[in-house]
Short mmCIF file of C-alpha atoms in Angstrom, two decimals:
data_model
loop_
_atom_site.label_atom_id
_atom_site.label_comp_id
_atom_site.label_asym_id
_atom_site.label_seq_id
_atom_site.Cartn_x
_atom_site.Cartn_y
_atom_site.Cartn_z
CA MET A 193 67.82 -7.04 -18.33
CA GLY A 194 65.55 -5.49 -21.16
CA ILE A 195 64.02 -8.78 -21.38
CA ASN A 196 63.51 -8.82 -17.78
CA SER A 197 61.99 -5.25 -17.14
CA THR A 198 59.77 -5.98 -19.86
CA THR A 199 58.39 -9.43 -18.24
CA ARG A 200 58.22 -7.96 -15.20
CA GLY A 201 56.27 -5.30 -16.55
CA GLN A 202 54.06 -7.34 -18.32
CA SER A 203 53.61 -9.82 -15.00
CA LEU A 204 52.53 -6.40 -12.68
CA LYS A 205 49.88 -5.66 -15.85
CA LEU A 206 48.48 -9.40 -15.46
CA ILE A 207 48.35 -8.85 -11.75
CA ARG A 208 46.29 -5.62 -11.93
CA LEU A 209 43.80 -7.23 -14.45
CA ILE A 210 43.34 -10.07 -12.68
CA ALA A 211 43.22 -8.02 -9.30
CA THR A 212 40.80 -5.93 -10.99
CA ILE A 213 38.54 -8.46 -12.59
CA LEU A 214 38.18 -10.21 -8.89
CA VAL A 215 37.07 -6.93 -7.43
CA ILE A 216 34.62 -6.47 -9.99
CA SER A 217 33.28 -9.79 -9.45
CA LEU A 218 33.00 -9.53 -5.68
CA ILE A 219 31.57 -5.91 -5.68
CA ALA A 220 29.43 -5.75 -8.36
CA PRO A 221 26.74 -8.70 -7.03
CA LEU A 222 26.91 -6.62 -3.67
CA SER A 223 26.06 -3.61 -5.59
CA LEU A 224 23.03 -5.37 -7.06
CA MET A 225 21.75 -6.33 -3.77
CA GLY A 226 21.50 -3.00 -2.30
CA CYS A 227 20.03 -1.63 -5.67
CA SER A 228 17.69 -4.10 -6.11
CA SER A 229 14.06 -3.75 -5.71
CA LYS A 230 12.11 -5.53 -3.10
CA ASP A 231 10.96 -8.98 -4.49
CA ILE A 232 7.53 -9.00 -5.74
CA PRO A 233 5.17 -11.73 -3.72
CA GLN A 234 2.46 -13.86 -5.26
CA PHE A 235 -0.81 -11.68 -4.70
CA SER A 236 -4.05 -13.39 -3.27
CA ASP A 237 -6.25 -14.91 -5.55
CA GLU A 238 -9.17 -13.79 -2.83
CA THR A 239 -8.40 -10.15 -1.64
CA MET A 240 -7.29 -7.19 -4.12
CA PHE A 241 -7.01 -4.89 -1.06
CA THR A 242 -8.49 -3.21 1.91
CA LEU A 243 -8.41 0.46 1.83
CA LYS A 244 -8.15 2.23 4.94
CA THR A 245 -8.13 5.79 6.40
CA ARG A 246 -7.51 7.42 10.01
CA GLU A 247 -8.18 11.15 10.52
CA PRO A 248 -7.47 12.61 14.40
CA TRP A 249 -10.46 14.79 14.14
CA ILE A 250 -12.53 11.61 12.54
CA TYR A 251 -11.53 9.05 14.51
CA GLU A 252 -14.23 6.88 12.75
CA SER A 253 -14.13 5.88 9.12
CA LEU A 254 -14.79 3.07 7.18
CA GLU A 255 -12.61 0.39 5.77
CA PHE A 256 -13.41 -1.12 2.22
CA THR A 257 -11.87 -4.70 1.67
CA LEU A 258 -12.68 -5.67 -2.06
CA MET A 259 -12.67 -9.18 -3.06
CA CYS A 260 -11.54 -10.45 -6.49
CA ASP A 261 -15.07 -11.98 -7.01
CA GLY A 262 -16.82 -8.70 -6.70
CA THR A 263 -17.80 -8.47 -3.22
CA LEU A 264 -17.09 -5.09 -1.29
CA LEU A 265 -17.32 -5.44 2.66
CA VAL A 266 -17.60 -2.56 4.39
CA GLN A 267 -16.15 -2.65 7.86
CA TYR A 268 -15.97 -0.53 10.90
CA ARG A 269 -12.58 -0.92 12.97
CA GLY A 270 -12.09 -4.43 11.41
CA ARG A 271 -15.71 -5.69 12.27
CA GLU A 272 -17.84 -5.80 8.86
CA LEU A 273 -20.92 -3.66 8.76
CA GLY A 274 -22.25 -4.68 4.87
CA ARG A 275 -21.49 -6.27 2.06
CA GLU A 276 -22.12 -5.50 -1.57
CA GLN A 277 -21.57 -7.67 -5.34
CA LEU A 278 -20.24 -4.81 -7.39
CA SER A 279 -21.29 -4.85 -10.99
CA GLU A 280 -18.88 -5.74 -13.88
CA GLU A 281 -18.75 -2.62 -15.23
CA ARG A 282 -17.86 -0.89 -11.61
CA MET A 283 -14.95 -3.67 -11.26
CA ALA A 284 -13.34 -3.00 -14.81
CA GLU A 285 -12.93 0.60 -13.45
CA ILE A 286 -11.47 -0.73 -10.68
CA ASN A 287 -9.34 -2.97 -12.81
CA LYS A 288 -8.19 -0.19 -14.85
CA VAL A 289 -6.88 1.77 -11.77
CA PHE A 290 -6.02 -1.36 -9.40
CA ASN A 291 -2.40 -3.02 -10.18
CA PRO A 292 -1.20 -4.77 -6.54
CA LYS A 293 2.66 -4.83 -8.29
CA LYS A 294 2.42 -0.73 -8.70
CA VAL A 295 1.01 -0.51 -5.05
CA TYR A 296 3.55 -2.65 -4.09
CA THR A 297 6.76 -0.84 -5.44
CA MET A 298 4.90 2.63 -5.28
CA ASN A 299 7.17 4.90 -3.20
CA VAL A 300 4.85 6.07 -0.60
CA GLY A 301 7.47 8.98 0.82
CA LYS A 302 8.19 9.32 4.57
CA GLU A 303 5.63 9.50 7.57
CA ASN A 304 5.83 13.13 8.67
CA GLU A 305 6.25 12.76 12.39
CA ASN A 306 6.54 16.69 13.40
CA MET A 307 2.46 16.54 12.35
CA THR A 308 0.05 15.89 15.22
CA ASP A 309 -3.51 15.79 13.19
CA GLY A 310 -2.90 14.63 10.18
CA THR A 311 -4.40 11.71 7.92
CA ALA A 312 -3.20 8.44 7.72
CA ARG A 313 -3.77 6.23 4.63
CA TYR A 314 -3.04 2.58 3.90
CA ILE A 315 -3.80 0.39 0.99
CA TYR A 316 -3.50 -3.26 2.68
CA LEU A 317 -2.62 -6.02 0.22
CA TYR A 318 -2.73 -9.78 0.23
CA ASP A 319 -0.04 -12.50 -0.43
CA ALA A 320 -1.15 -15.83 -1.33
CA GLU A 321 -0.59 -17.12 2.20
CA GLY A 322 -3.24 -14.52 3.01
CA ASN A 323 -0.51 -12.25 4.89
CA GLN A 324 -1.25 -8.05 4.80
CA ILE A 325 1.14 -5.91 3.43
CA GLU A 326 0.69 -2.53 4.56
CA ILE A 327 1.52 0.25 2.12
CA GLY A 328 1.15 3.66 3.27
CA GLY A 329 1.33 5.85 6.51
CA TYR A 330 0.43 9.28 8.18
CA GLU A 331 0.78 12.50 6.54
CA LEU A 332 3.04 11.37 4.26
CA LYS A 333 6.25 13.57 2.95
CA GLY A 334 6.67 13.20 -0.94
CA GLY A 335 3.71 10.84 -0.93
CA ASP A 336 1.42 12.86 -3.21
CA ASN A 337 1.08 10.43 -6.13
CA PHE A 338 0.01 7.55 -3.17
CA ASN A 339 -2.42 10.02 -1.70
CA ARG A 340 -3.89 10.47 -5.25
CA TYR A 341 -4.08 7.05 -5.79
CA PHE A 342 -5.69 6.06 -2.50
CA ASP A 343 -8.39 8.74 -3.21
CA LYS A 344 -8.89 7.16 -6.53
CA LEU A 345 -9.74 3.85 -5.30
CA TYR A 346 -11.51 5.39 -2.11
CA ALA A 347 -13.85 6.87 -4.76
CA LEU A 348 -14.23 3.97 -6.65
CA CYS A 349 -15.49 2.17 -3.81
CA GLU A 350 -17.80 4.44 -2.27
CA ASP A 351 -21.39 4.48 -3.92
CA ASP A 352 -25.42 4.64 -2.43
CA TYR A 353 -24.49 1.52 -0.42
CA THR A 354 -21.40 2.59 1.29
CA LYS A 355 -22.55 6.09 1.84
CA GLN A 356 -25.47 4.88 4.30
CA PHE A 357 -22.69 3.76 6.74
CA SER A 358 -20.71 7.23 6.22
CA ASP A 359 -23.42 9.15 7.05
CA LEU A 360 -24.18 7.27 9.97
CA LEU A 361 -20.72 7.93 10.84
CA LEU A 362 -21.08 11.57 10.23
CA GLU A 363 -24.31 11.69 12.21
CA CYS A 364 -22.86 9.86 15.28
CA MET A 365 -19.80 12.45 15.33
CA SER A 366 -22.18 15.44 15.30
CA GLU A 367 -23.87 13.62 18.29
CA GLY A 368 -20.49 13.72 19.76
CA VAL A 369 -20.48 9.43 20.16
CA THR A 370 -19.23 6.72 18.69
CA TYR A 371 -20.43 4.38 15.92
CA GLN A 372 -19.36 1.64 18.34
CA ASP A 373 -21.64 3.00 21.47
CA LYS A 374 -24.61 3.98 19.22
CA TYR A 375 -24.97 1.14 16.91
CA LEU A 376 -23.06 -1.46 17.93
CA THR A 377 -23.40 -2.24 21.82
#
């Protein structure tokens, strides 16, 4: 009888051990899937990023698209207004700040749905197939790091060349007309 109860106890321990191993082997991969970060795509070799900002009181804004070869496109509502070739020194400054993987995995915060007159900031990345990847949002809660990062990139793209377009936008706003109506029609 003593041998039977000992064997039975060992058998129960072995069954519990096997059950525990099975449960862990099933649950562990599932929990890792839920916690894994998003897969980082292969980024474009042609386009680094596009910066877009939208402000309701300044319903007109410029967009900057920086190509990997240093060409900066100045756009208004997706329409190209002009382009310039950035110097190697300026590209080096931008490359010190810009990292597509950092932007892609950045915690940008949550859009503030209660705001009606705020700023939306977006950094568009591009994958190897040329698809846009939108990072950012409208009046981000907890998005201070993203906003500072965006502002730093935007400031690196601004210069005397881009300022001429910004000045025209401000002129149009003061006159109560859109840039589209005054200069593009």
